[in-house]
Tab-separated table of C-alpha atoms in Angstrom:
chain	number	residue	atom	x	y	z
A	328	MET	CA	-13.672	25.230	-9.716
A	329	SER	CA	-14.008	23.883	-13.238
A	330	ALA	CA	-11.571	21.379	-14.722
A	331	SER	CA	-10.045	24.170	-16.846
A	332	LYS	CA	-9.611	26.385	-13.761
A	333	LEU	CA	-7.923	23.514	-11.878
A	334	LEU	CA	-5.461	23.048	-14.697
A	335	LYS	CA	-4.818	26.807	-14.844
A	336	ALA	CA	-4.363	27.073	-11.065
A	337	LEU	CA	-1.873	24.171	-10.935
A	338	LYS	CA	0.175	25.646	-13.764
A	339	ALA	CA	0.076	29.120	-12.233
A	340	GLU	CA	1.571	27.622	-9.068
A	341	GLY	CA	4.545	26.510	-11.158
A	342	LEU	CA	3.674	22.789	-11.557
A	343	THR	CA	4.422	20.576	-14.510
A	344	VAL	CA	1.051	19.033	-15.401
A	345	VAL	CA	0.450	15.971	-17.561
A	346	GLU	CA	-3.087	15.642	-18.849
A	347	VAL	CA	-4.008	11.906	-19.087
A	348	GLY	CA	-6.708	10.906	-21.525
A	349	ASP	CA	-10.205	12.298	-21.029
A	350	TRP	CA	-9.450	13.349	-17.452
A	351	ARG	CA	-11.960	16.216	-17.523
A	352	GLU	CA	-14.869	13.750	-17.882
A	353	HIS	CA	-13.364	10.737	-16.083
A	354	ASN	CA	-15.238	10.491	-12.759
A	355	ARG	CA	-17.620	8.508	-10.581
A	356	ASN	CA	-20.374	11.168	-10.659
A	357	ALA	CA	-22.977	8.531	-11.588
A	358	LYS	CA	-22.419	6.994	-8.086
A	359	GLY	CA	-23.137	10.161	-6.093
A	360	ALA	CA	-22.622	13.853	-5.707
A	361	TRP	CA	-19.304	15.680	-5.943
A	362	GLY	CA	-19.504	18.758	-3.810
A	363	PRO	CA	-19.671	20.970	-2.061
A	364	VAL	CA	-15.930	20.414	-2.034
A	365	ASN	CA	-14.276	21.548	1.258
A	366	GLY	CA	-10.626	20.496	1.157
A	367	VAL	CA	-7.657	18.614	-0.285
A	368	MET	CA	-6.703	15.081	0.763
A	369	ILE	CA	-3.194	13.655	0.368
A	370	HIS	CA	-2.483	9.917	0.010
A	371	HIS	CA	0.409	7.629	-0.833
A	372	THR	CA	-0.114	4.956	-3.441
A	373	ALA	CA	1.793	1.945	-1.940
A	374	THR	CA	3.143	1.399	-5.482
A	375	LYS	CA	6.352	1.752	-7.345
A	376	GLY	CA	6.887	3.042	-10.905
A	377	SER	CA	5.353	6.236	-12.263
A	378	ALA	CA	3.695	4.824	-15.353
A	379	SER	CA	2.117	1.839	-13.585
A	380	THR	CA	1.037	4.050	-10.698
A	381	VAL	CA	-0.701	6.533	-12.981
A	382	LYS	CA	-2.418	3.672	-14.842
A	383	LEU	CA	-3.618	1.984	-11.624
A	384	CYS	CA	-4.964	5.302	-10.222
A	385	ARG	CA	-6.737	6.036	-13.495
A	386	THR	CA	-8.358	2.664	-14.029
A	387	GLY	CA	-8.630	1.346	-10.486
A	388	TYR	CA	-8.799	-2.370	-9.671
A	389	GLU	CA	-11.337	-5.104	-9.010
A	390	GLY	CA	-13.809	-3.819	-6.441
A	391	LEU	CA	-12.651	-0.213	-6.671
A	392	PRO	CA	-12.951	1.412	-10.122
A	393	GLY	CA	-11.014	4.546	-11.059
A	394	PRO	CA	-10.384	7.273	-10.961
A	395	LEU	CA	-8.811	6.798	-7.523
A	396	CYS	CA	-7.942	10.497	-7.275
A	397	HIS	CA	-7.869	13.686	-9.292
A	398	GLY	CA	-4.128	13.804	-9.710
A	399	VAL	CA	-1.152	11.536	-9.256
A	400	ILE	CA	2.056	13.225	-8.045
A	401	THR	CA	5.017	11.187	-9.176
A	402	LYS	CA	8.482	11.197	-7.618
A	403	ASP	CA	9.773	13.616	-10.281
A	404	GLY	CA	7.261	16.249	-9.106
A	405	ARG	CA	4.892	16.047	-12.055
A	406	VAL	CA	1.149	16.126	-11.513
A	407	HIS	CA	-0.758	13.704	-13.758
A	408	LEU	CA	-4.399	14.782	-13.970
A	409	ILE	CA	-6.468	11.607	-14.349
A	410	GLY	CA	-9.979	12.620	-13.268
A	411	TYR	CA	-12.269	15.470	-12.426
A	412	GLY	CA	-15.402	15.113	-10.313
A	413	ARG	CA	-16.173	12.362	-7.897
A	414	ALA	CA	-13.211	9.985	-7.419
A	415	ASN	CA	-12.772	6.849	-5.287
A	416	HIS	CA	-10.070	8.168	-2.942
A	417	ALA	CA	-11.399	9.209	0.432
A	418	GLY	CA	-14.161	6.764	1.320
A	419	LEU	CA	-16.141	7.187	4.526
A	420	GLY	CA	-14.563	9.353	7.222
A	421	ASP	CA	-15.271	11.357	10.331
A	422	ASP	CA	-17.908	14.067	10.203
A	423	ASP	CA	-16.123	15.927	13.094
A	424	VAL	CA	-13.006	16.097	10.870
A	425	LEU	CA	-15.067	17.489	7.996
A	426	ARG	CA	-16.550	20.159	10.288
A	427	ALA	CA	-13.069	21.170	11.416
A	428	VAL	CA	-11.806	21.362	7.778
A	429	ILE	CA	-14.801	23.565	6.808
A	430	ALA	CA	-14.136	25.814	9.888
A	431	GLU	CA	-10.377	25.676	9.222
A	432	LYS	CA	-9.737	24.620	12.827
A	433	ALA	CA	-7.396	22.055	14.356
A	434	LEU	CA	-8.444	18.540	13.457
A	435	PRO	CA	-9.959	16.244	16.075
A	436	LYS	CA	-8.942	12.562	16.232
A	437	ASP	CA	-10.833	10.594	13.598
A	438	ASN	CA	-12.865	7.948	15.388
A	439	GLU	CA	-15.746	7.092	13.062
A	440	ALA	CA	-16.510	6.601	9.388
A	441	ASN	CA	-19.909	8.140	8.770
A	442	THR	CA	-19.404	10.793	6.035
A	443	ASP	CA	-18.748	10.446	2.294
A	444	GLY	CA	-15.293	11.983	1.686
A	445	ASN	CA	-15.350	11.293	-2.063
A	446	ALA	CA	-17.979	14.009	-2.362
A	447	ARG	CA	-16.070	16.563	-0.273
A	448	PHE	CA	-12.338	16.459	-1.128
A	449	TYR	CA	-9.975	16.885	-4.015
A	450	GLY	CA	-7.568	13.945	-3.853
A	451	PHE	CA	-3.922	13.530	-4.772
A	452	GLU	CA	-2.302	10.124	-4.787
A	453	CYS	CA	1.475	10.401	-4.356
A	454	GLU	CA	3.782	7.722	-5.707
A	455	ASN	CA	5.393	6.076	-2.678
A	456	LEU	CA	5.539	2.588	-1.187
A	457	GLY	CA	4.243	3.976	2.073
A	458	ASP	CA	6.553	1.784	4.108
A	459	GLY	CA	8.266	4.639	5.917
A	460	ASP	CA	11.534	3.850	4.122
A	461	ASP	CA	10.740	4.814	0.518
A	462	PRO	CA	12.103	8.378	0.147
A	463	TRP	CA	10.051	11.442	-0.671
A	464	PRO	CA	12.228	13.495	-3.093
A	465	GLU	CA	12.095	17.255	-2.537
A	466	ALA	CA	10.620	17.727	-6.047
A	467	GLN	CA	7.668	15.551	-5.037
A	468	LEU	CA	7.126	17.252	-1.694
A	469	GLU	CA	7.271	20.620	-3.327
A	470	ALA	CA	4.707	19.454	-5.917
A	471	ILE	CA	2.370	18.250	-3.137
A	472	GLU	CA	2.755	21.632	-1.483
A	473	LYS	CA	2.125	23.545	-4.698
A	474	ALA	CA	-0.894	21.437	-5.740
A	475	ALA	CA	-2.578	21.850	-2.320
A	476	ALA	CA	-1.754	25.562	-2.239
A	477	ALA	CA	-3.115	26.063	-5.779
A	478	ILE	CA	-6.504	24.678	-4.801
A	479	CYS	CA	-6.561	26.524	-1.462
A	480	ARG	CA	-5.637	29.791	-3.195
A	481	HIS	CA	-8.490	29.380	-5.701
A	482	HIS	CA	-11.062	28.698	-2.990
A	483	GLY	CA	-9.692	31.180	-0.455
A	484	TRP	CA	-8.856	28.378	1.980
A	485	ASN	CA	-5.966	28.268	4.401
A	486	GLU	CA	-3.625	25.358	5.065
A	487	ARG	CA	-6.081	23.731	7.486
A	488	SER	CA	-8.128	22.658	4.468
A	489	VAL	CA	-5.350	20.193	3.625
A	490	ILE	CA	-5.500	16.782	5.304
A	491	GLY	CA	-4.011	13.341	5.034
A	492	HIS	CA	-6.109	10.212	4.554
A	493	LEU	CA	-4.855	9.088	7.959
A	494	GLU	CA	-6.591	12.120	9.488
A	495	TRP	CA	-9.914	11.321	7.853
A	496	GLN	CA	-10.519	7.633	8.119
A	497	PRO	CA	-9.728	5.402	11.137
A	498	GLY	CA	-7.142	2.767	10.330
A	499	LYS	CA	-5.534	4.620	7.390
A	500	VAL	CA	-1.816	5.383	7.548
A	501	ASP	CA	-1.251	7.518	4.458
A	502	PRO	CA	0.689	9.463	3.738
A	503	ARG	CA	3.593	7.800	5.586
A	504	GLY	CA	7.073	9.267	5.449
A	505	PHE	CA	6.301	12.906	6.217
A	506	THR	CA	3.857	14.578	8.585
A	507	MET	CA	0.772	16.437	7.547
A	508	LYS	CA	1.729	19.080	10.124
A	509	SER	CA	4.950	19.777	8.143
A	510	MET	CA	3.037	19.760	4.826
A	511	ARG	CA	0.447	22.220	6.199
A	512	GLU	CA	3.255	24.483	7.325
A	513	ARG	CA	4.674	24.399	3.782
A	514	VAL	CA	1.262	25.193	2.296
A	515	ARG	CA	0.789	28.034	4.861
A	516	ASP	CA	4.147	29.542	3.927
A	517	ARG	CA	3.412	29.273	0.196
A	518	LEU	CA	0.035	30.968	0.574
A	519	LYS	CA	1.577	34.003	2.368
């Protein structure tokens, strides 16, 4: 999927999309391959404030340069596109999980970190403190559902191609505050 097709797919799914800077060329491709892409990964940011969250995800921080995802989904349900190509969001994860995503089967428990997820997943960072108390507004949950469904629809994937960071990499907890099972059910229903 090209950057233009991603933008078109998100808008066709009914999302409000904000294009941030040179997002189409903002990537980490010089550090390694991007693709083949096999799924969509959902994260929470552990931040507060939409503008500062978008800026952080776009630029990164010391030791982890941006982009830290492809799109930031803010609490108001807008998708801010900040990068296209390889992004620093998934890190190393479990090759058994990747095989399950590719086969669209139930996910095994992640128990190792031996596979480059930055090469294999679209990533969405979702504005939330990730403390289990910060609410997830319905507009934001619906935007996560729509963004994941838009990519799945384009690629012909089902809802099992959508995972959380906590299902990919041992020790990760994001997203916290809703279950990936419930989000996959939403994506499944939207794709019908």
